[in-house]
Tab-separated table of C-alpha atoms in Angstrom:
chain	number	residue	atom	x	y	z
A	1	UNK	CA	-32.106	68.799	31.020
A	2	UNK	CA	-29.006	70.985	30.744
A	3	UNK	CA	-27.109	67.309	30.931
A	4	UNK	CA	-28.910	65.943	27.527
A	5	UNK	CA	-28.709	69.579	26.065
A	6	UNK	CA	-25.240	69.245	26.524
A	7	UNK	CA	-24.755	65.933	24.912
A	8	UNK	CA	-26.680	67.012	21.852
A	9	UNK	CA	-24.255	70.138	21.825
A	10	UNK	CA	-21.255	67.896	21.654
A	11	UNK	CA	-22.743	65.428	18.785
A	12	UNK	CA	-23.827	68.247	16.518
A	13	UNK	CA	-20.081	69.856	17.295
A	14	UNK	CA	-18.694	66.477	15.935
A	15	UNK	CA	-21.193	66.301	13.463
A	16	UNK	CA	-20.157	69.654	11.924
A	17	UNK	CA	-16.368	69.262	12.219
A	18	UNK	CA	-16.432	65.533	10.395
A	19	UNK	CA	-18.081	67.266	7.499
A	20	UNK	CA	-15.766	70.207	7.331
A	21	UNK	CA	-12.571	67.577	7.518
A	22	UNK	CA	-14.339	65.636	4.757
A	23	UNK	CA	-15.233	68.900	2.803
A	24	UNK	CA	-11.440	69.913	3.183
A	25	UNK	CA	-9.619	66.483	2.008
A	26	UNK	CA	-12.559	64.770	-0.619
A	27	UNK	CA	-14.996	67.228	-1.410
A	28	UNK	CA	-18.304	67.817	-0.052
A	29	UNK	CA	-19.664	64.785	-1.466
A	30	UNK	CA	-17.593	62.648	0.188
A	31	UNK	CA	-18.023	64.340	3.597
A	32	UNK	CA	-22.039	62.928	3.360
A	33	UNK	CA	-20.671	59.850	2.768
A	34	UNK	CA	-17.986	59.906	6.126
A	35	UNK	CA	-20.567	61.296	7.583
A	36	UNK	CA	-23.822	58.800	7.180
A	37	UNK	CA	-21.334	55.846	7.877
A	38	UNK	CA	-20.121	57.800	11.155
A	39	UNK	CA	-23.215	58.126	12.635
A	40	UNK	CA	-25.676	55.868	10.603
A	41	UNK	CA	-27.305	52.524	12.547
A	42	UNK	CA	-26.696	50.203	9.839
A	43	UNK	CA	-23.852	50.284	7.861
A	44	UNK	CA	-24.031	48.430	4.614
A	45	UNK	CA	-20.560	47.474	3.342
A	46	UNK	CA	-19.464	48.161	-0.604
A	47	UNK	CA	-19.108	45.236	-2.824
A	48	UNK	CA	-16.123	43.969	-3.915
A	49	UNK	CA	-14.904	45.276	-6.760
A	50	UNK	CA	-14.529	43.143	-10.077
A	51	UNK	CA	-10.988	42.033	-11.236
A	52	UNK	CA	-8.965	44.580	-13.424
A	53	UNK	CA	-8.197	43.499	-17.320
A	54	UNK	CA	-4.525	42.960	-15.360
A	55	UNK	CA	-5.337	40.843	-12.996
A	56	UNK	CA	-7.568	38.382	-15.752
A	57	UNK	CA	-4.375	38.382	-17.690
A	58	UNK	CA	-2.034	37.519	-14.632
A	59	UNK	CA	-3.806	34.334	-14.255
A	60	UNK	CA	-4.368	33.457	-17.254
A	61	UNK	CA	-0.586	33.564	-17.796
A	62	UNK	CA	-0.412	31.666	-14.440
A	63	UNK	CA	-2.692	28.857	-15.767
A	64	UNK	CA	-1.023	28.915	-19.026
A	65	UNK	CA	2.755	28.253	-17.452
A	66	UNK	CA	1.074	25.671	-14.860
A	67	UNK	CA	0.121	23.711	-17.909
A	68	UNK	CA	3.346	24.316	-20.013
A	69	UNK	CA	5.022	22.497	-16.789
A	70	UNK	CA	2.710	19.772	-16.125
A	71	UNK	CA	3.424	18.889	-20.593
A	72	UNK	CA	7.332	19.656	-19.697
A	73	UNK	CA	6.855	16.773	-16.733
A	74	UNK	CA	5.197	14.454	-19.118
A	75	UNK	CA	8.500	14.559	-21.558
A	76	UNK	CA	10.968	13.911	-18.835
A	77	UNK	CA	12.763	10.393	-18.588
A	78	UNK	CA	11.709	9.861	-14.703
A	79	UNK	CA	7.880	9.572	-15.918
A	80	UNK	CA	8.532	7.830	-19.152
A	81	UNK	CA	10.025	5.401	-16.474
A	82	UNK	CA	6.768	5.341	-15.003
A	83	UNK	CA	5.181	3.818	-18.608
A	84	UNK	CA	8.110	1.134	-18.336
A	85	UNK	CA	7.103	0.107	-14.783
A	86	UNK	CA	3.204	-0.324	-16.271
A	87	UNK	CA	4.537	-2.141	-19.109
A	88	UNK	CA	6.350	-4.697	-16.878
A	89	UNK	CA	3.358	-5.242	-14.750
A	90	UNK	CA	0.930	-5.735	-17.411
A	91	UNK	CA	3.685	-8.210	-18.875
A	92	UNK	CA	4.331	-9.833	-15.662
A	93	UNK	CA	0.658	-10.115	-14.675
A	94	UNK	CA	-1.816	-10.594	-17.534
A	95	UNK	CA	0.830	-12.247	-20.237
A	96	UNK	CA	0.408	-14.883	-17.147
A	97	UNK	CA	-3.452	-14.736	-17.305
A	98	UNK	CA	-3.798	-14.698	-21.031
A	99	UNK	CA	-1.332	-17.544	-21.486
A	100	UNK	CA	-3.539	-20.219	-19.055
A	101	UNK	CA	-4.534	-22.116	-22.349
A	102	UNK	CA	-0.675	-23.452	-22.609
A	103	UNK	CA	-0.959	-24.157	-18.931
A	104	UNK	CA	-4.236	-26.127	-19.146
A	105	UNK	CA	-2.836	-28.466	-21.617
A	106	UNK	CA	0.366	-28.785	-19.412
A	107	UNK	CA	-2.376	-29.683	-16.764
A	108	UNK	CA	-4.002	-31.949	-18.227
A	109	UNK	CA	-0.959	-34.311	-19.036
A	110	UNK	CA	0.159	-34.133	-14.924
A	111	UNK	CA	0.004	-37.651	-13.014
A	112	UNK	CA	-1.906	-35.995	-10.226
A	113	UNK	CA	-4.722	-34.598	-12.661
A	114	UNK	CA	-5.193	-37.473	-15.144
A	115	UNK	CA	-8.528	-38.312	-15.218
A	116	UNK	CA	-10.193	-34.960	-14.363
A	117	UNK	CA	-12.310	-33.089	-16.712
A	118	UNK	CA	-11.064	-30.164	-18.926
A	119	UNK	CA	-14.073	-28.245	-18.451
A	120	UNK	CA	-13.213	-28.392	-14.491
A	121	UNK	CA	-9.907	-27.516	-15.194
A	122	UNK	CA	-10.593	-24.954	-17.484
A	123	UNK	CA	-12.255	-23.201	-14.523
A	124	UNK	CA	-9.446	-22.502	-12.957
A	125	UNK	CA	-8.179	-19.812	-15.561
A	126	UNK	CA	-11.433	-18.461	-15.741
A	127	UNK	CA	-11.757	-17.984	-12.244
A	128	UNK	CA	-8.378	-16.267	-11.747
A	129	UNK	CA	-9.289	-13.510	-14.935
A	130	UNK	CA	-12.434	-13.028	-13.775
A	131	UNK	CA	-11.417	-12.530	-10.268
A	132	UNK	CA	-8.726	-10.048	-11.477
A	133	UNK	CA	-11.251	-7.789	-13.393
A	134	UNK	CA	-14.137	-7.978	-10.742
A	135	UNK	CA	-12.216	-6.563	-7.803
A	136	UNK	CA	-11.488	-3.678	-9.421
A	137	UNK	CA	-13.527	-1.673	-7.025
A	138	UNK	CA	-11.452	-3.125	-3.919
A	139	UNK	CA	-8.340	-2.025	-5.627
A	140	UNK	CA	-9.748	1.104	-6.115
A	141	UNK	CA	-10.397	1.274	-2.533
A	142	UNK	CA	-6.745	-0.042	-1.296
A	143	UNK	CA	-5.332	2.752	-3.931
A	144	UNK	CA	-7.005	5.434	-1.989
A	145	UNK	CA	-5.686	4.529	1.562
A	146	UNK	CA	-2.554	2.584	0.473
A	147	UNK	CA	-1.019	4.495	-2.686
A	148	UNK	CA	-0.371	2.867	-6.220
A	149	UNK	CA	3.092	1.913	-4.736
A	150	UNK	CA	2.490	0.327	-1.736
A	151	UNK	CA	-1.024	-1.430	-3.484
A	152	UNK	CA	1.464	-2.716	-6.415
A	153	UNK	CA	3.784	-4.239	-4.148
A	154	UNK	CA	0.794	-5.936	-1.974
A	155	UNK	CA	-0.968	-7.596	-4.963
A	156	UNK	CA	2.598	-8.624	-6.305
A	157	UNK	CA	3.317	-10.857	-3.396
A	158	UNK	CA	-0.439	-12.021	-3.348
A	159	UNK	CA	-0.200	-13.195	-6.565
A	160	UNK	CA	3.005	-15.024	-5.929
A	161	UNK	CA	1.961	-16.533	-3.251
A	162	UNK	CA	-1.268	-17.739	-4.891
A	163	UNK	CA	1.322	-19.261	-7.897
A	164	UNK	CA	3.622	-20.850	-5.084
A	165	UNK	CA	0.516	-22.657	-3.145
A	166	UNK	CA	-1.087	-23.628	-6.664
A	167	UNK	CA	2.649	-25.997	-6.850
A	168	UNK	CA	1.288	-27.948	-3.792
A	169	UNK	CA	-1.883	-28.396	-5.066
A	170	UNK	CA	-3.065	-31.539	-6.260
A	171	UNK	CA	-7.211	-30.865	-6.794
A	172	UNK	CA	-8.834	-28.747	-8.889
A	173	UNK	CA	-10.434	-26.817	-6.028
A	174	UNK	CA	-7.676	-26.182	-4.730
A	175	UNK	CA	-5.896	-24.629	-7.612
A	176	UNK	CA	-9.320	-22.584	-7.868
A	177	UNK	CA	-8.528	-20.983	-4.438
A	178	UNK	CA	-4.885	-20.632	-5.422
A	179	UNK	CA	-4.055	-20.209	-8.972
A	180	UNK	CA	-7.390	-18.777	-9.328
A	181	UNK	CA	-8.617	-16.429	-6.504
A	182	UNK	CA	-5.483	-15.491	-4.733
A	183	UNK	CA	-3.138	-14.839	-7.859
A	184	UNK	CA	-5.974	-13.378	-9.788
A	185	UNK	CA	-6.911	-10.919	-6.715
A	186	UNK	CA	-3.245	-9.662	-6.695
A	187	UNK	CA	-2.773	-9.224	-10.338
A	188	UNK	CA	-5.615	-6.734	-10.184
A	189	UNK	CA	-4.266	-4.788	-6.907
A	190	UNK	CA	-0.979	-4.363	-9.420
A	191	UNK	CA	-2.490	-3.708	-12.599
A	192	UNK	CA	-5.106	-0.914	-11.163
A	193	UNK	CA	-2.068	0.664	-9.623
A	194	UNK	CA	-0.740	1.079	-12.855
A	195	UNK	CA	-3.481	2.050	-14.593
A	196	UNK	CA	-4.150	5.079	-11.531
A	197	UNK	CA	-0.397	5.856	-12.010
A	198	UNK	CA	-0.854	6.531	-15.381
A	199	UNK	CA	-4.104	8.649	-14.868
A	200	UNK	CA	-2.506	10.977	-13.095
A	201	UNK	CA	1.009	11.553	-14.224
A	202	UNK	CA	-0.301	12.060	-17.997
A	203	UNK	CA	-2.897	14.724	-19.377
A	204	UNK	CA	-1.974	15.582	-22.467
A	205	UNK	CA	-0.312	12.311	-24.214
A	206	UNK	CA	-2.746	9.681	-21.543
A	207	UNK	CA	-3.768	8.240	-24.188
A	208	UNK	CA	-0.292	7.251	-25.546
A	209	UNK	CA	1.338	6.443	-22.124
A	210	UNK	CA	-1.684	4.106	-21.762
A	211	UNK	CA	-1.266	2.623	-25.092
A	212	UNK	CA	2.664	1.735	-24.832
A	213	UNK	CA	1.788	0.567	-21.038
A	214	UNK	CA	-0.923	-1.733	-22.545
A	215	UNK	CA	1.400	-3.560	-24.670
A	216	UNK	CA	3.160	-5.048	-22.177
A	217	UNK	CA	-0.034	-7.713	-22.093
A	218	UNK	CA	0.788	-8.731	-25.606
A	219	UNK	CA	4.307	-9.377	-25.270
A	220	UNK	CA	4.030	-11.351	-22.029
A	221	UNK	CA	1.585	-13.190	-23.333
A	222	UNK	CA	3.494	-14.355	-26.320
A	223	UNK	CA	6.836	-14.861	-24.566
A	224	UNK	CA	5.324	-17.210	-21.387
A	225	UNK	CA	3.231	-19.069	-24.779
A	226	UNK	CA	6.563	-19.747	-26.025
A	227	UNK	CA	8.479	-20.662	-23.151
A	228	UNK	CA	5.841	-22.243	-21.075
A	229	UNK	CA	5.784	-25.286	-22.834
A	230	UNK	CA	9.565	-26.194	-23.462
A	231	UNK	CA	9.945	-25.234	-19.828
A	232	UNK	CA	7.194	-27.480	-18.880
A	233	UNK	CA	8.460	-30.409	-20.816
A	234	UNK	CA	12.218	-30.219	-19.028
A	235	UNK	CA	10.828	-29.506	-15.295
A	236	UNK	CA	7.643	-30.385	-15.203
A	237	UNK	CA	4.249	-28.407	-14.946
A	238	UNK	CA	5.116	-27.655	-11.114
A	239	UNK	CA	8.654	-26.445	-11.292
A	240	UNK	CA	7.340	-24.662	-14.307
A	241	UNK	CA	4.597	-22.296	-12.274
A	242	UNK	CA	7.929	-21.763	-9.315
A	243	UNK	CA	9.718	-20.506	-12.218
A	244	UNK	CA	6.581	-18.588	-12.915
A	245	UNK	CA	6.292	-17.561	-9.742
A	246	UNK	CA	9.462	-16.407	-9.194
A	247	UNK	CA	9.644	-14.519	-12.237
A	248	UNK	CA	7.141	-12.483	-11.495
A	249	UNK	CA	8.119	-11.244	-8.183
A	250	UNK	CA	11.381	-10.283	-9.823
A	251	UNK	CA	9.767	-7.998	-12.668
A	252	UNK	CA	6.741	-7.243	-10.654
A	253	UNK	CA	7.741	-5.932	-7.388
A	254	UNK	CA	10.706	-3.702	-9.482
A	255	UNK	CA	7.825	-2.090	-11.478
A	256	UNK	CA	5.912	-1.594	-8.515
A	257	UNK	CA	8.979	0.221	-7.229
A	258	UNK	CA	8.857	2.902	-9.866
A	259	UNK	CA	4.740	4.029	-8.556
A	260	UNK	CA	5.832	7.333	-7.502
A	261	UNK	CA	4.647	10.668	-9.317
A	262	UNK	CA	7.969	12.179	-10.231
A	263	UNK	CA	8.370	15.942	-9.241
A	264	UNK	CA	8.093	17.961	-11.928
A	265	UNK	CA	11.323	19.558	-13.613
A	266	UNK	CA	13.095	23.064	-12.614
């Protein structure tokens, strides 16, 4: 007994000198309050307090400046260098795709393929656009784990290689396979890398970059219609698609070079 009456002597002690040091330093109000979270079982923390008008307006000035960079970034020559590189690849890649007419008639007049229908040889160009725009999801996919630069640069030599093959070829199935599914798979690893590039370099003016990017389709298309056939006519339809072939690993694999963000400006 005199053991617990002498605990409860020293509590009540404490008790009594927490409130007087509270009374002294905060007031007596504040003393209930040290005191109930001293001794009280369950203590119930404050909530946090709501952001001052000068903290709303420090990060809104923080978002504003993060946005007057990212414009900044868009205006700088590195990442209109970036728009050239997409511009070469679409030239390089779907001026070749677009311009299969020319090469069908070229085709057509070859020793090897005399006799074989257009409509089977007409496949061949369909096969190779159609395969470019349908694996657009496995691009997607090789973007993600490879990079736009390092995807570029893969579907650039696939699609060379499918050109150089379709030179042996001597079927129409077999320039299916080459000139068709292999060159049309590795146009569309380059020109999704492109369009990703573009995505996320540009906010403000993506419509633009993708626009000026875009037109490189046009003007391949009518420079291989216009070359394609003289070309043809002094070489041959073979040595024609080596030239092809090498031209496009040339422009190609230098605009696939260039698929880097650039770091923004100081």
């Amino acid at each position: 007994r005199n053991h617990s009456a002498s605990r409860f002597a020293l509590l009540v002690m404490g008790e009594t000198a927490l409130m007087k040091e509270g009374s002294a330093k905060h007031g007596p109000g504040v003393a209930k309050s040290n005191s109930f979270h001293a001794v009280g079982p369950h203590h119930e923390e404050s909530e946090q307090e709501p952001a001052t008008a000068h903290e709303i307006q420090v990060n809104e000035l923080e978002t504003t400046e993060n946005e007057t960079k990212k414009d900044a970034t868009e205006c700088v020559p590195a990442t209109m260098l970036r728009v050239f590189a997409y511009f070469l690849i679409m030239a390089s890649g779907v001026g070749v795709q677009y311009t299969f007419g020319v090469i069908l008639v070229q085709l057509q007049e070859a020793e090897e393929l005399k006799g074989e229908r257009a409509s089977l040889l007409a496949i061949i160009g369909s096969t190779s656009t159609g395969t470019m725009e349908l694996s657009a999801a496995i691009a997607g996919l090789c973007i993600v784990r490879l990079g736009e630069r390092r995807t570029s640069i893969l579907g650039s030599v696939i699609a060379v290689s499918g050109m150089l093959l379709a030179t042996a070829a001597r079927e129409p199935w077999q320039l299916i396979l080459s000139y068709g599914v292999l060159m049309g798979f590795g146009h569309s690893l380059s020109l999704f890398s492109g369009v990703v590039l573009i995505n996320k370099v540009f906010t403000k003016r993506r419509g633009i970059a993708q626009g000026f990017g875009t037109m490189g389709s046009g003007v391949g298309t009518m420079i291989y219609a216009s070359v394609i056939p003289k070309l043809s006519e002094s070489i041959g339809i073979w040595h024609t698609l080596q030239c092809l072939a090498g031209l496009t690993f040339c422009i190609s694999i230098g605009g696939s070079l260039l698929f880097t963000i650039p770091s923004p400006p100081p």
